[in-house]
Short mmCIF file of N, CA, C and O in Angstrom, two decimals:
data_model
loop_
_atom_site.label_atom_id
_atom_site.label_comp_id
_atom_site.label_asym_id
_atom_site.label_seq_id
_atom_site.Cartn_x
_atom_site.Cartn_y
_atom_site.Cartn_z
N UNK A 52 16.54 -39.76 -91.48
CA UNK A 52 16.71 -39.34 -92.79
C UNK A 52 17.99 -39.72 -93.46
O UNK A 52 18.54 -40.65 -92.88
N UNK A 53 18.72 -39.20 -94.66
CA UNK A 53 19.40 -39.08 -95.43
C UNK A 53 20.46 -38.00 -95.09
O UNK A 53 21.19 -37.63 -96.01
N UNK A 54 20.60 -37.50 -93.99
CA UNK A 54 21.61 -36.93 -93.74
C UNK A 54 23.43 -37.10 -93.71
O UNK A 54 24.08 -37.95 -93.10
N UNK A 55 23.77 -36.32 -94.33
CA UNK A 55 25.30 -37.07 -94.61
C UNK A 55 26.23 -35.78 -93.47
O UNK A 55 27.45 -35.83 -93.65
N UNK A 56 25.88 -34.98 -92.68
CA UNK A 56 26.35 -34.17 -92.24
C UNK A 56 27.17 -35.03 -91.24
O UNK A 56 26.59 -36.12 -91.21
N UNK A 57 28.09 -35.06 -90.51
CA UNK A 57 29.53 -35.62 -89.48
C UNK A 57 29.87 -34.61 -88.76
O UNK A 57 29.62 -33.44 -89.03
N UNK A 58 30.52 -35.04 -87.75
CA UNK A 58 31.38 -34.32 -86.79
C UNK A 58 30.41 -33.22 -86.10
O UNK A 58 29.23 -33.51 -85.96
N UNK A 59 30.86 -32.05 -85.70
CA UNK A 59 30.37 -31.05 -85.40
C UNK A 59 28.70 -30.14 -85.34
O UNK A 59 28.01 -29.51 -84.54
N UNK A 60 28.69 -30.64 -86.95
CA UNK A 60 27.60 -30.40 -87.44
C UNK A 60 26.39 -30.68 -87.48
O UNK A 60 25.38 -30.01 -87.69
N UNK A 61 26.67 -32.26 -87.15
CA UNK A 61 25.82 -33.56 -87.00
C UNK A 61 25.35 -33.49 -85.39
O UNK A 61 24.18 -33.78 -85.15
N UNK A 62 26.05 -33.19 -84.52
CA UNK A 62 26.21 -32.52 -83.06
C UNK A 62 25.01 -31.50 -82.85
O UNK A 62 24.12 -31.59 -82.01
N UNK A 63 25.24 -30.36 -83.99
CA UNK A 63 24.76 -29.12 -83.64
C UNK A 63 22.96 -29.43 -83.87
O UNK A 63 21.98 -29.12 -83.20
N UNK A 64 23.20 -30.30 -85.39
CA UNK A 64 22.13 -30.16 -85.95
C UNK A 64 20.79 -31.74 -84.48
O UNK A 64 19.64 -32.09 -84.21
N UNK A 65 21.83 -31.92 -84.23
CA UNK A 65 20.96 -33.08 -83.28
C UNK A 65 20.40 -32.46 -81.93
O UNK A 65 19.27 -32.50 -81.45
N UNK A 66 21.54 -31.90 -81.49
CA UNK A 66 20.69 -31.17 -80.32
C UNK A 66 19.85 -30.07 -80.63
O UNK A 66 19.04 -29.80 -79.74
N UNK A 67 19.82 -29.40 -81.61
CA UNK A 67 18.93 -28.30 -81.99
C UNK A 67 17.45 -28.77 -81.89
O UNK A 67 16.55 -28.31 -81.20
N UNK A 68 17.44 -30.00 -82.95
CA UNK A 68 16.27 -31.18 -83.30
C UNK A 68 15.89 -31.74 -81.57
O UNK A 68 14.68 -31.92 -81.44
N UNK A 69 16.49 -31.94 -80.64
CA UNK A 69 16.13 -32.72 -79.55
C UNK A 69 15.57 -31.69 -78.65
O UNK A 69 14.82 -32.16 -77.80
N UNK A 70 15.77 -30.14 -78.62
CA UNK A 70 15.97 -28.67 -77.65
C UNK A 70 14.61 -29.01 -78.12
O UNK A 70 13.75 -29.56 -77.43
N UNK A 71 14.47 -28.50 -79.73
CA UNK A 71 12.70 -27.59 -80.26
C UNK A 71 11.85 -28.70 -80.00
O UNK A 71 10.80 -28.46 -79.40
N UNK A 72 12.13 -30.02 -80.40
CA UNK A 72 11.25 -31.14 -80.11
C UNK A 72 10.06 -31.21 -78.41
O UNK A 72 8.86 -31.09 -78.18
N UNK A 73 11.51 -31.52 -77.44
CA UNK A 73 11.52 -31.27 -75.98
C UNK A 73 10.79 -29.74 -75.92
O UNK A 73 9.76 -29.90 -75.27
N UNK A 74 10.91 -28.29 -76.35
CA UNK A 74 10.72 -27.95 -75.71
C UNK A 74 8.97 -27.59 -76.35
O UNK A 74 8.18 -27.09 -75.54
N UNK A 75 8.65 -27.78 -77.32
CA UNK A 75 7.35 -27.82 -77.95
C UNK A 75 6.68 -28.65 -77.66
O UNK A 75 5.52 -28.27 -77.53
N UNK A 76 6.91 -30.11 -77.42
CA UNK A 76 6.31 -30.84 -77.21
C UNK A 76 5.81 -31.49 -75.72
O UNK A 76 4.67 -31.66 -75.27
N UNK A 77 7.12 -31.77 -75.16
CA UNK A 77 6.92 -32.18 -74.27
C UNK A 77 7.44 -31.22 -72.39
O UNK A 77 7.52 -31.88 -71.36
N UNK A 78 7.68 -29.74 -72.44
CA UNK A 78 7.77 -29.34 -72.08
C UNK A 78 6.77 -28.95 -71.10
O UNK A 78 5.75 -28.57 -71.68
N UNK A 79 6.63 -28.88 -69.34
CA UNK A 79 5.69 -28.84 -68.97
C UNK A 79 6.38 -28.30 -67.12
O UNK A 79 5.99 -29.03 -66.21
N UNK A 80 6.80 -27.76 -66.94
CA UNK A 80 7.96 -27.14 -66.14
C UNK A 80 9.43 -27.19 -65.78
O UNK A 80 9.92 -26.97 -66.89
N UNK A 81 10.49 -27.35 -64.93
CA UNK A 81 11.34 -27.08 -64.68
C UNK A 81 12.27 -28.42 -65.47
O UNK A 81 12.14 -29.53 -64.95
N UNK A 82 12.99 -28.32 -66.43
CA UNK A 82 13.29 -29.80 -67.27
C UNK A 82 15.04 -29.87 -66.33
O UNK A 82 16.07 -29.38 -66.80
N UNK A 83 14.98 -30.43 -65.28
CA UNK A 83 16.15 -30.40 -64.60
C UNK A 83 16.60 -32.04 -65.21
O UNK A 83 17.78 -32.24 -65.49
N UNK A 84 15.69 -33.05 -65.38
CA UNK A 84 16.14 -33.97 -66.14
C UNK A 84 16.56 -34.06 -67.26
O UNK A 84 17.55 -34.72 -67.56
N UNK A 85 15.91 -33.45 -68.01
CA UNK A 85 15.91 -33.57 -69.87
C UNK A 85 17.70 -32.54 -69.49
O UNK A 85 18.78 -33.02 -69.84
N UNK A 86 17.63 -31.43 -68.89
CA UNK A 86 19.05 -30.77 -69.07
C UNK A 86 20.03 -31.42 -68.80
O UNK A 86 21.01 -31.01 -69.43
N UNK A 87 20.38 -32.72 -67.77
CA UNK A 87 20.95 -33.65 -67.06
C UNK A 87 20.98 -34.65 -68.07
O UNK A 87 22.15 -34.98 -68.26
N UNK A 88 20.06 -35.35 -68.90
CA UNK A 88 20.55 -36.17 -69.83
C UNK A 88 21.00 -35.57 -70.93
O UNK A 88 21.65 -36.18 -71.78
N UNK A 89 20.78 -34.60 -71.00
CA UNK A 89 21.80 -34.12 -72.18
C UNK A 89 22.61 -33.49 -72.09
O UNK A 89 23.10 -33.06 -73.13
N UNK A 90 23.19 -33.11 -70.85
CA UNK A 90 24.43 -32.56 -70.66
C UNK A 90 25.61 -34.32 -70.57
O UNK A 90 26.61 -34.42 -71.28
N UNK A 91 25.36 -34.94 -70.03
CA UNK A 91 25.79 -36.26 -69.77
C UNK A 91 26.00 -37.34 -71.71
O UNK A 91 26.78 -38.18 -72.15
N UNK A 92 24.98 -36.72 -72.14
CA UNK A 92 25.01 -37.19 -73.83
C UNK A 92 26.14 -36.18 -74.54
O UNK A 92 26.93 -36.58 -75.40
N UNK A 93 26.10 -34.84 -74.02
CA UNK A 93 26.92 -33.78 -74.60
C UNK A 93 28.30 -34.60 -74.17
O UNK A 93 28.98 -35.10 -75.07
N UNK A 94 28.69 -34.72 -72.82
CA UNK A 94 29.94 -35.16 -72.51
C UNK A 94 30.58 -36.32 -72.63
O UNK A 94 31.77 -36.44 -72.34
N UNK A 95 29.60 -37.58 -73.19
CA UNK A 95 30.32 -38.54 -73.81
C UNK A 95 30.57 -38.68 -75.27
O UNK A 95 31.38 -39.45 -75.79
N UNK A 96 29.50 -37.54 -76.08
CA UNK A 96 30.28 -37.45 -77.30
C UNK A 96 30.88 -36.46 -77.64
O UNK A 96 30.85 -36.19 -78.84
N UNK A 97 31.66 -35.56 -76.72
CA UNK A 97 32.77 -34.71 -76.50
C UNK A 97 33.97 -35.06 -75.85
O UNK A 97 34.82 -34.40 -75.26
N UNK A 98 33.80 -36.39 -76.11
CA UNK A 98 34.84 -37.49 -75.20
C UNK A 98 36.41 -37.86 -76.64
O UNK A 98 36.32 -38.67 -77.57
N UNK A 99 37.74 -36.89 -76.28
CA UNK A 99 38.56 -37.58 -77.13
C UNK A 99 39.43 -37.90 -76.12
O UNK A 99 40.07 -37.03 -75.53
N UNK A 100 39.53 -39.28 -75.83
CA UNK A 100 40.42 -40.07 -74.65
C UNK A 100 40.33 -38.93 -73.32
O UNK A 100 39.30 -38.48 -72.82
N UNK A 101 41.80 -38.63 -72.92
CA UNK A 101 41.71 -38.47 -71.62
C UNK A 101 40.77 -36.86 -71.68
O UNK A 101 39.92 -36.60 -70.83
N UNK A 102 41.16 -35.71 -73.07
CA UNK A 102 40.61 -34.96 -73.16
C UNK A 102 39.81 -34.68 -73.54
O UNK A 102 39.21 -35.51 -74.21
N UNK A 103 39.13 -33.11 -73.36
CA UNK A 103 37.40 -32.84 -74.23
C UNK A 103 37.55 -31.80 -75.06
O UNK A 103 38.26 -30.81 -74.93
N UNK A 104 36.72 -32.16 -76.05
CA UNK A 104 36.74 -31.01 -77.28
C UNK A 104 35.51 -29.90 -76.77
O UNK A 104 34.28 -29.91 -76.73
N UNK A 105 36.47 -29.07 -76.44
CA UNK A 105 35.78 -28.05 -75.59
C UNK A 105 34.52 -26.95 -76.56
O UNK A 105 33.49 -26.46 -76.11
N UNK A 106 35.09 -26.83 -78.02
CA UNK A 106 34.60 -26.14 -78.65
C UNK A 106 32.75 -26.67 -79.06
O UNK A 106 31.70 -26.03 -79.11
N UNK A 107 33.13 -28.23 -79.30
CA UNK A 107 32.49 -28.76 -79.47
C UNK A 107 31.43 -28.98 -78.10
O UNK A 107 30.37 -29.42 -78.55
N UNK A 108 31.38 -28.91 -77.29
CA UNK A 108 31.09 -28.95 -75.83
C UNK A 108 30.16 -27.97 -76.15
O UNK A 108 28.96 -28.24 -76.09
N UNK A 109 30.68 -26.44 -76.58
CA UNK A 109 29.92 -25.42 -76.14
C UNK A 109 28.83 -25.14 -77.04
O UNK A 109 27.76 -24.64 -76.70
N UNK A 110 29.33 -25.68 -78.82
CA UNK A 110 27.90 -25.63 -79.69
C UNK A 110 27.39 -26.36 -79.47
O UNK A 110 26.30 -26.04 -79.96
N UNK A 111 27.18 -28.00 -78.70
CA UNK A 111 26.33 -28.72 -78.79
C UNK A 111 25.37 -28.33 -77.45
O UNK A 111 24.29 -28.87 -77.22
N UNK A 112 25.79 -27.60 -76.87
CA UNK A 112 25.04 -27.00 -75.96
C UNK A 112 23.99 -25.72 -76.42
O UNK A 112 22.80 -25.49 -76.18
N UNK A 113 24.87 -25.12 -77.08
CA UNK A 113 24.29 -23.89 -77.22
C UNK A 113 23.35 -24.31 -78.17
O UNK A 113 22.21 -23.86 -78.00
N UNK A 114 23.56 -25.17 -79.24
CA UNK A 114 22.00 -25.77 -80.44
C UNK A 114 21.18 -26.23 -79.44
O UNK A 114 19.99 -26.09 -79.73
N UNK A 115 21.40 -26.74 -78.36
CA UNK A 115 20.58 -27.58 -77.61
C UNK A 115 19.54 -26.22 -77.06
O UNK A 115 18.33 -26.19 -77.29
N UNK A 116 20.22 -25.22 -76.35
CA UNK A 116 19.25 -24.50 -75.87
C UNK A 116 18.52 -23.31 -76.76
O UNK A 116 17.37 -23.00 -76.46
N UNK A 117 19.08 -22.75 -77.66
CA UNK A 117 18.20 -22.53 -79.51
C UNK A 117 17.26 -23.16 -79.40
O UNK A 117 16.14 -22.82 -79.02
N UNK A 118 17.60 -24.03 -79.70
CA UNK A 118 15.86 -25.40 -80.24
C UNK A 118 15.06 -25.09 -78.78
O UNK A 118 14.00 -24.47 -78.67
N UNK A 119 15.79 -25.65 -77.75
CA UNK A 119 14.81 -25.40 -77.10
C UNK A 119 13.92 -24.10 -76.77
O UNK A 119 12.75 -24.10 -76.39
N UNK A 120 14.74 -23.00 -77.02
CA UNK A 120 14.21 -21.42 -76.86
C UNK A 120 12.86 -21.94 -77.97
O UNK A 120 11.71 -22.29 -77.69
N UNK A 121 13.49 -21.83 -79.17
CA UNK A 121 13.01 -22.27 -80.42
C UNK A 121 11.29 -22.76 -80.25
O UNK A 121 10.23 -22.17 -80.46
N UNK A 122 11.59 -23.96 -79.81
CA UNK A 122 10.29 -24.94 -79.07
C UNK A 122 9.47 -24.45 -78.50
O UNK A 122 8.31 -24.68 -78.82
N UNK A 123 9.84 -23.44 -77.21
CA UNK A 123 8.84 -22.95 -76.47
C UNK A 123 8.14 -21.72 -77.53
O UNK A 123 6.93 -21.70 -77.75
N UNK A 124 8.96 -20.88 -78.02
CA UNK A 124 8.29 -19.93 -78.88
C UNK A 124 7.42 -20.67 -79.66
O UNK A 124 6.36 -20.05 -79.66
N UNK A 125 7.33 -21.64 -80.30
CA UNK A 125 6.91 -21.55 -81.42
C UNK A 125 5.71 -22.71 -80.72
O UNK A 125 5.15 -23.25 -81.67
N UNK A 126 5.31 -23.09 -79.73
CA UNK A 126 4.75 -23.99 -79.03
C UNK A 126 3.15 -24.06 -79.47
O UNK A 126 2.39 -23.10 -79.36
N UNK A 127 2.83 -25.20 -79.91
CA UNK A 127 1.32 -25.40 -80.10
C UNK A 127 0.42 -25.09 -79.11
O UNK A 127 0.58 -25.83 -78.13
N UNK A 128 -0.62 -24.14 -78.96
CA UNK A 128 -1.50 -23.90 -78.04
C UNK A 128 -2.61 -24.92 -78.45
O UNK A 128 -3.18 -24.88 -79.54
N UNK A 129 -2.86 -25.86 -77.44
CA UNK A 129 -4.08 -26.80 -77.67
C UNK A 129 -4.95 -26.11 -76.56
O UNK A 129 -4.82 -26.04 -75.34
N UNK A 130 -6.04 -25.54 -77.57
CA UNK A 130 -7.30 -25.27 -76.61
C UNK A 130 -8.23 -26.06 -75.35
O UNK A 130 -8.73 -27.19 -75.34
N UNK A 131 -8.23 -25.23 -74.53
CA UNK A 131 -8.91 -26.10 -73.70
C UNK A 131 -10.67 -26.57 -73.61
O UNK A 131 -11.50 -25.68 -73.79
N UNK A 132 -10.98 -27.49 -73.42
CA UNK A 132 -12.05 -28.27 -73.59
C UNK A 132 -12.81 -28.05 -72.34
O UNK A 132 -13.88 -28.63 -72.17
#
């Protein structure tokens, strides 16, 4: 889209979007991967040289698992055939 949001925000609002996506869609037991690539995505763009922007660390986590709470609640039941 047309989003002009940066920094922080842009962070929050991405992992929120990637949590509800993942957890509505493609959710189907224990996501020890999906949490592993995005903890590893969290920590290279929480990367300022030798240090980490810790604050930032903890909302892009915490939108991440929202959406995903998010996702499962709100999860499409496809009837079975």
């Amino acid at each position: 889209g047309c989003r002009t949001e940066k920094g922080t925000k842009w962070g929050m609002n991405r992992f929120y979007n990637t949590g509800l996506f993942y957890g509505r869609w493609l959710f189907n037991g224990i996501p020890f991967v999906f949490f592993k690539a995005m903890k590893d995505e969290i920590e290279f763009l929480t990367r300022n040289g030798s240090r980490r922007k810790w604050l930032s660390v903890f909302l892009f986590f915490a939108s991440l698992i929202y959406g995903f709470a998010a996702g499962i609640i709100t999860k499409k039941r496809v009837p079975a055939n």
